[in-house]
PDB file of C-alpha atoms in Angstrom:
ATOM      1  CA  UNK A   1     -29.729 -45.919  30.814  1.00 45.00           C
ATOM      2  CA  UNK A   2     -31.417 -48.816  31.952  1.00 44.00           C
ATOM      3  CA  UNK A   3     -29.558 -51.259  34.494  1.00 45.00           C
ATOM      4  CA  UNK A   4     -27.661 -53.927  33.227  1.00 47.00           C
ATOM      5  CA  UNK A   5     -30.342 -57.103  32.322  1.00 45.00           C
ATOM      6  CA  UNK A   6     -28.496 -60.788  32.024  1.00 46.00           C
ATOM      7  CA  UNK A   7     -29.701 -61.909  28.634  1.00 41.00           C
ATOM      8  CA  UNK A   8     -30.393 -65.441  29.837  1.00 41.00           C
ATOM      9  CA  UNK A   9     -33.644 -64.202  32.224  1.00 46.00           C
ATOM     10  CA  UNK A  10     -36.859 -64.291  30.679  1.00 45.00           C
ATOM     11  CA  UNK A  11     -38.354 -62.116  33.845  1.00 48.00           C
ATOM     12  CA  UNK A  12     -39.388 -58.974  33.112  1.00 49.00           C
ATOM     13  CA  UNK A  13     -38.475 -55.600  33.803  1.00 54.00           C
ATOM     14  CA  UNK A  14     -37.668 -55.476  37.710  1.00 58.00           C
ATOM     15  CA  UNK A  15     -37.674 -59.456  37.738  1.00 58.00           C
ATOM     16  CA  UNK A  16     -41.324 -60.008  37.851  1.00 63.00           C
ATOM     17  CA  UNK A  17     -42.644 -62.811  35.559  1.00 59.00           C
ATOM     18  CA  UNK A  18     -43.713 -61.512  31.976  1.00 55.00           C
ATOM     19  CA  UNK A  19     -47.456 -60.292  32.719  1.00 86.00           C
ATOM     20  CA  UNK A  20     -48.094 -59.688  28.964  1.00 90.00           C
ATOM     21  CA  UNK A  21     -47.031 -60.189  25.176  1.00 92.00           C
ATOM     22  CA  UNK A  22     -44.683 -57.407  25.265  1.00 93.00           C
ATOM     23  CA  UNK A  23     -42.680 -58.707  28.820  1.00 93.00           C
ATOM     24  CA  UNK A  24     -41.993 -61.741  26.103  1.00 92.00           C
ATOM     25  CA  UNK A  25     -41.169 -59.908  23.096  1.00 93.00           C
ATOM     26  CA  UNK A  26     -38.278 -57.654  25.430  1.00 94.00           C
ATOM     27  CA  UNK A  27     -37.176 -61.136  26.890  1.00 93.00           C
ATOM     28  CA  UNK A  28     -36.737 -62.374  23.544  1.00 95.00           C
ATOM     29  CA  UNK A  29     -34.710 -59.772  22.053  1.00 95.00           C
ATOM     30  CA  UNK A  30     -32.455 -58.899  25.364  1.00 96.00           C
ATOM     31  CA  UNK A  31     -31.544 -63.035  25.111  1.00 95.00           C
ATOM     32  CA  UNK A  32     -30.981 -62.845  21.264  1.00 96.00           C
ATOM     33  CA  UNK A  33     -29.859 -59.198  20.942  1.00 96.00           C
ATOM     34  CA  UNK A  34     -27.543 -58.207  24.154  1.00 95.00           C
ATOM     35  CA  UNK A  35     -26.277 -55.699  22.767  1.00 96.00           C
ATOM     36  CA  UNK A  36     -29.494 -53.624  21.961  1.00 95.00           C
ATOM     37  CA  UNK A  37     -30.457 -51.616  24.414  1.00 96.00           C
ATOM     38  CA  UNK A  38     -34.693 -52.638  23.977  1.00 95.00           C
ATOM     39  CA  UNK A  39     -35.997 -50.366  26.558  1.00 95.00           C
ATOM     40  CA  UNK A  40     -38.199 -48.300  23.572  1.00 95.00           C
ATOM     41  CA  UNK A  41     -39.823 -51.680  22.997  1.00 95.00           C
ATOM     42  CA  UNK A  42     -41.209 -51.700  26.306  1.00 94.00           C
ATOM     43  CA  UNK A  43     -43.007 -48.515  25.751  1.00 94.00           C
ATOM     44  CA  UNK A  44     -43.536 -48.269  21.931  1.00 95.00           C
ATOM     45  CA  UNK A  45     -44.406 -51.989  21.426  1.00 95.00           C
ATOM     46  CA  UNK A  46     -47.396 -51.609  24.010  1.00 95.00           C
ATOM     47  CA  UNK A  47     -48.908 -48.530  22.383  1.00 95.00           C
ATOM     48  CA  UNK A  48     -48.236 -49.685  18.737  1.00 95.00           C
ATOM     49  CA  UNK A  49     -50.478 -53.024  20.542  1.00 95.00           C
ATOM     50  CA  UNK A  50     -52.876 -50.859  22.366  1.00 94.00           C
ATOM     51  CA  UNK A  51     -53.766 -48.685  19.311  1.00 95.00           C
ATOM     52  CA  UNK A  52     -54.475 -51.679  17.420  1.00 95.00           C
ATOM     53  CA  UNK A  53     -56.770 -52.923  19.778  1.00 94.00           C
ATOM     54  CA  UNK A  54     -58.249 -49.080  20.171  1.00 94.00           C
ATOM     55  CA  UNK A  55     -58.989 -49.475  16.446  1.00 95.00           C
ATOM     56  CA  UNK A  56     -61.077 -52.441  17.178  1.00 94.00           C
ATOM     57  CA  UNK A  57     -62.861 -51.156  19.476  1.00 94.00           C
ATOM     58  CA  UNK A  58     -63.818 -48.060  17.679  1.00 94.00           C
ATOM     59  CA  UNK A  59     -64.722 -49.795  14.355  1.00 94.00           C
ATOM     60  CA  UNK A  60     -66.734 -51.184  16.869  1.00 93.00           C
ATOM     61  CA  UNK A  61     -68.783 -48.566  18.436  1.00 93.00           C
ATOM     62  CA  UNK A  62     -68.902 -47.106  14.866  1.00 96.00           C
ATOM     63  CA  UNK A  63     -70.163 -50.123  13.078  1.00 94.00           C
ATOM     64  CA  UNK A  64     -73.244 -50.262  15.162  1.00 94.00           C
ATOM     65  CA  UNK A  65     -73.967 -46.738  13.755  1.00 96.00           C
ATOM     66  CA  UNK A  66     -73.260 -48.098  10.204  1.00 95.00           C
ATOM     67  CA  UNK A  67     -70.494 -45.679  10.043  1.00 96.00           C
ATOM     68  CA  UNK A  68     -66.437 -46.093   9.070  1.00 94.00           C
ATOM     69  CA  UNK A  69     -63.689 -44.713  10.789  1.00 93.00           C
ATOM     70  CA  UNK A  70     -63.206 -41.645   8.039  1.00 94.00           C
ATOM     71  CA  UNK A  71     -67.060 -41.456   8.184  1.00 95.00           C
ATOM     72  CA  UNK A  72     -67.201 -40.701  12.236  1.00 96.00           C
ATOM     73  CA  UNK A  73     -63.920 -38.430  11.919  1.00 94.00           C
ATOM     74  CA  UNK A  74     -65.673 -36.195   9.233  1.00 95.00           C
ATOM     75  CA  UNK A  75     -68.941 -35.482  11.034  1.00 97.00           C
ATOM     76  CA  UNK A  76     -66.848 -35.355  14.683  1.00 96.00           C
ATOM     77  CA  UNK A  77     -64.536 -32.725  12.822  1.00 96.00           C
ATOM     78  CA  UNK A  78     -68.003 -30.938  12.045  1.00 97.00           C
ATOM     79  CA  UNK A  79     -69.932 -31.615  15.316  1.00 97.00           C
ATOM     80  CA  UNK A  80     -66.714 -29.933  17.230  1.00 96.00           C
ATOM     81  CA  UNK A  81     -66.656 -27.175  15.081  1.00 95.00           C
ATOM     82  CA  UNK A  82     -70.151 -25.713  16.769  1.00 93.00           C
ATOM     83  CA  UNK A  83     -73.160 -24.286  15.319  1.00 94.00           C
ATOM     84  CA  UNK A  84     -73.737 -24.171  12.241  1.00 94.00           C
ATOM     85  CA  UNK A  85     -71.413 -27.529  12.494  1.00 96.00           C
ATOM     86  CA  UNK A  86     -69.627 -26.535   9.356  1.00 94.00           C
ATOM     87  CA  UNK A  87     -65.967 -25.687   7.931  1.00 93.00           C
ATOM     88  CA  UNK A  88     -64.691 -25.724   4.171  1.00 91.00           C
ATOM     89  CA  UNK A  89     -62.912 -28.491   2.913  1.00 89.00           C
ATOM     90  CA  UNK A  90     -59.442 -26.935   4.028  1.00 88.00           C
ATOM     91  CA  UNK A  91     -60.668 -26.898   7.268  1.00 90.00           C
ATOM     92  CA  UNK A  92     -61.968 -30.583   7.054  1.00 92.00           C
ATOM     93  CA  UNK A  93     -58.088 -31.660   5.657  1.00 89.00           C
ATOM     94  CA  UNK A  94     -56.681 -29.959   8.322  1.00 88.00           C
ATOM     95  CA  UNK A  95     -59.179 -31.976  11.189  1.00 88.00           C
ATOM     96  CA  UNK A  96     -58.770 -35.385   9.248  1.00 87.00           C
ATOM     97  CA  UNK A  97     -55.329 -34.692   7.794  1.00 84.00           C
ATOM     98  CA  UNK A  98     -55.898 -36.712   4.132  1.00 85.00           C
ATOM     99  CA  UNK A  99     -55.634 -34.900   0.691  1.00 84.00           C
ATOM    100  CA  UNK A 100     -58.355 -32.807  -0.963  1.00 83.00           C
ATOM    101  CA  UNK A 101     -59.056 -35.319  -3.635  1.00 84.00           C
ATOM    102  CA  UNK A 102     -60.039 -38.206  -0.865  1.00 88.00           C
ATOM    103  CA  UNK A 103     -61.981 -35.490   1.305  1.00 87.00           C
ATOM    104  CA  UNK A 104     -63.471 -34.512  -1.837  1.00 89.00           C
ATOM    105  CA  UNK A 105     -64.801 -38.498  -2.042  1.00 91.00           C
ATOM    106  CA  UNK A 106     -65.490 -38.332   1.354  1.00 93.00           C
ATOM    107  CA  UNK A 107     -68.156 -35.345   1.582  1.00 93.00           C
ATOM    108  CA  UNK A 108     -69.866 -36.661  -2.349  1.00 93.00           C
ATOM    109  CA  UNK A 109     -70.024 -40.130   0.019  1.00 95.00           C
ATOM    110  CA  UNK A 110     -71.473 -38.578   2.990  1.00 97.00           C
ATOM    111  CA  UNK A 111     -73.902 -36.084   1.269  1.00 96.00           C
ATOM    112  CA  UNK A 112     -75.189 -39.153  -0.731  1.00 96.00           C
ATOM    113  CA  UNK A 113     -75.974 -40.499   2.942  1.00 97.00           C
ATOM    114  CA  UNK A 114     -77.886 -37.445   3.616  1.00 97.00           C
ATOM    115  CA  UNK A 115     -75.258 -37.049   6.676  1.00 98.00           C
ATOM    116  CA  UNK A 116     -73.690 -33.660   5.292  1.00 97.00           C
ATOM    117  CA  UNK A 117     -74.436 -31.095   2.992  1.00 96.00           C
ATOM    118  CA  UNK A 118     -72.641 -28.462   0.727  1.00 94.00           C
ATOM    119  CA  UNK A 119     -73.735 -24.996   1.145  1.00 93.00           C
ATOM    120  CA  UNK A 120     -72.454 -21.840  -0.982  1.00 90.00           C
ATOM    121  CA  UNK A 121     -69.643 -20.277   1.654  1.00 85.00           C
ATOM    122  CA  UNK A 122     -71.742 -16.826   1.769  1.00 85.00           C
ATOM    123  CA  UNK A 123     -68.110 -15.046   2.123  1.00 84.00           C
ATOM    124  CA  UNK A 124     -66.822 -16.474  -1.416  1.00 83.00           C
ATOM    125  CA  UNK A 125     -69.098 -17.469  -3.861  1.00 82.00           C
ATOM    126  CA  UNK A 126     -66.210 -19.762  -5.646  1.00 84.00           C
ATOM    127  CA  UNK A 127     -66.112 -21.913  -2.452  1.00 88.00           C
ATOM    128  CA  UNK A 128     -68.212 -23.888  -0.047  1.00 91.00           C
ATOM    129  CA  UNK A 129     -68.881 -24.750   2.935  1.00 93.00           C
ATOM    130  CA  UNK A 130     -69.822 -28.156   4.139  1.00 95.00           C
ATOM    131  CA  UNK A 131     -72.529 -28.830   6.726  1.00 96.00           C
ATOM    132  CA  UNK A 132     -73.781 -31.575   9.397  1.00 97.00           C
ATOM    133  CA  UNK A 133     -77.236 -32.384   8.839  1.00 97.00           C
ATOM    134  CA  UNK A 134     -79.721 -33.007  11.588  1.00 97.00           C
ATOM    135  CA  UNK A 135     -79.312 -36.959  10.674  1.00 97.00           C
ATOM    136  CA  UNK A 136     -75.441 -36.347  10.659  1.00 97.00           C
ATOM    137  CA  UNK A 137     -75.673 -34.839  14.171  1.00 97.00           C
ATOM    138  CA  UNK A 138     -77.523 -37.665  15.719  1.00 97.00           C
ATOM    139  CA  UNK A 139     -75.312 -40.344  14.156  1.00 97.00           C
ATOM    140  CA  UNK A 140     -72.236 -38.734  15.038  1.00 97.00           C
ATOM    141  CA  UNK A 141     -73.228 -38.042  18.586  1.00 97.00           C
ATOM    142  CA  UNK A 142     -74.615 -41.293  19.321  1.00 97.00           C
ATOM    143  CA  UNK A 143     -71.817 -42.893  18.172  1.00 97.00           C
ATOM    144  CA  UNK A 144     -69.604 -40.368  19.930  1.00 97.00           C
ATOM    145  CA  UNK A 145     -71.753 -41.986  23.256  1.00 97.00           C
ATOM    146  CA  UNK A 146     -71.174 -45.403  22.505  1.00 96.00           C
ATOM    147  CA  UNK A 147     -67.320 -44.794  21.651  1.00 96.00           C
ATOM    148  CA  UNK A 148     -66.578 -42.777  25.360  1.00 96.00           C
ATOM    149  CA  UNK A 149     -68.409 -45.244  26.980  1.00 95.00           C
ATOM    150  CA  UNK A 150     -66.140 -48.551  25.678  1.00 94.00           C
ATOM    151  CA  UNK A 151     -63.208 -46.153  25.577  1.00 95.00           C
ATOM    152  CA  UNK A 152     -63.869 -45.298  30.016  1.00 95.00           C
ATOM    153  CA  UNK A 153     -64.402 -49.498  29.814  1.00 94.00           C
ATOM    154  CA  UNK A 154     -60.539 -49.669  28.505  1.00 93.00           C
ATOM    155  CA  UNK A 155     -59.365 -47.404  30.676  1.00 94.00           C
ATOM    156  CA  UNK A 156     -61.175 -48.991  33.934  1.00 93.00           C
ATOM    157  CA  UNK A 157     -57.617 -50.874  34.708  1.00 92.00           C
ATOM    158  CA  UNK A 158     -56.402 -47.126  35.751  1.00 94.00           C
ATOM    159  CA  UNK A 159     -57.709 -44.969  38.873  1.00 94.00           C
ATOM    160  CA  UNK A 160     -58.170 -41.220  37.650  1.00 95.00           C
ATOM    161  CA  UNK A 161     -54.904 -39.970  38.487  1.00 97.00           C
ATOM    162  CA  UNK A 162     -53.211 -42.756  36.837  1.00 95.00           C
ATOM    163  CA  UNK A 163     -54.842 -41.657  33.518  1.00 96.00           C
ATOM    164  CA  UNK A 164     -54.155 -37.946  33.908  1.00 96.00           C
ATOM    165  CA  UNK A 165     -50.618 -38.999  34.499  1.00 97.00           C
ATOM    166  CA  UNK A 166     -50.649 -41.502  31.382  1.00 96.00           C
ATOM    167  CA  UNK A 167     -52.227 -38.764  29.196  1.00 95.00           C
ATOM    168  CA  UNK A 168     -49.592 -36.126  30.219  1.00 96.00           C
ATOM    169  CA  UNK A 169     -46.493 -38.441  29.114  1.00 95.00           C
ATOM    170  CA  UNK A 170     -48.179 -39.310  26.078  1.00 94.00           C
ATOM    171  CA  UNK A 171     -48.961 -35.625  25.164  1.00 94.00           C
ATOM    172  CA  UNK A 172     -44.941 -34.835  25.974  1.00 95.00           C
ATOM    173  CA  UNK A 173     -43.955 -38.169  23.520  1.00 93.00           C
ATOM    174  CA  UNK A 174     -46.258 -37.179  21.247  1.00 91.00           C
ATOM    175  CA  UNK A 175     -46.407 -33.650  20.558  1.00 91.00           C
ATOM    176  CA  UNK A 176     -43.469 -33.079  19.123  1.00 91.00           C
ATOM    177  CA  UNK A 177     -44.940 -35.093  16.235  1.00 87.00           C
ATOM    178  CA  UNK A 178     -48.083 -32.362  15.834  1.00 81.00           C
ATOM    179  CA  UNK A 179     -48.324 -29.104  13.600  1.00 66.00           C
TER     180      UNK A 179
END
């Protein structure tokens, strides 16, 4: 339970001044909304902000690659999986987690590109596999170097046990959430 807050005070928590847009939005709602107990807002409002901003910076890194989002999480899926960098589509839903008829667009998209290819799955001749090319792999892991390196620029506001810390409560708030 969070101590009592006089509705009134625009500080933030603790009393300082309101150091960003979030400090503002709790203010806000604690003056108009007593009642509410906003503490979630001063978590969930930042990372809802800070993922938006995350998105930016990734279509970022992968524009300069000429790539989209789904385009960079398809061939990442693939680059993770190791050599031969391929998996069957079920695999590739399960990575990207969208249905089989968009990951169906997805691969026709990206073997058009000449970024992956469909190969026979030598196991079961009804199926295939899918497969990062050579251009694929370069695309995907130079715009895998561009993304870490904005990504450690984000995360420069943080010492290295601050972010080990950060990335343990987030993996407690958030894996309840996973498969």
């Amino acid at each position: 339970m969070t101590p009592p807050h006089d509705p009134h005070d625009s500080r933030g928590p603790a009393g300082e001044a309101p150091t960003d847009e979030v400090d503002l939005i709790v203010a806000a709602w604690r003056r108009e909304a007593p009642q509410l107990d906003v503490e979630p807002l001063e978590v969930l409002s930042r990372v809802a902000r800070l993922a938006r901003h995350l998105d930016r910076l990734r279509r970022g890194a992968f524009s300069a690659h000429d790539l989209e989002t789904w385009e960079f999480d398809v061939l990442a899926a693939l680059r993770r999986a190791g050599a031969p960098h391929e998996l069957s589509p079920g695999q590739l839903l399960v990575e990207t987690l969208v249905t089989s008829g968009t990951m169906t667009n997805r691969v026709d998209r990206l073997v058009t590109r000449g970024l992956v290819e469909r190969r026979p799955d030598p196991a079961d001749r009804r199926s295939v596999r899918v497969r990062l090319t050579a251009a694929g792999s370069d695309v995907v892991d130079a715009a895998l170097a561009d993304l870490v390196e904005a990504e450690h620029r984000m995360l420069d506001v943080l010492g290295r046990e601050e972010r080990r810390a950060l990335a343990t409560l987030l993996r407690r708030v958030s894996a309840p959430f996973e498969g």
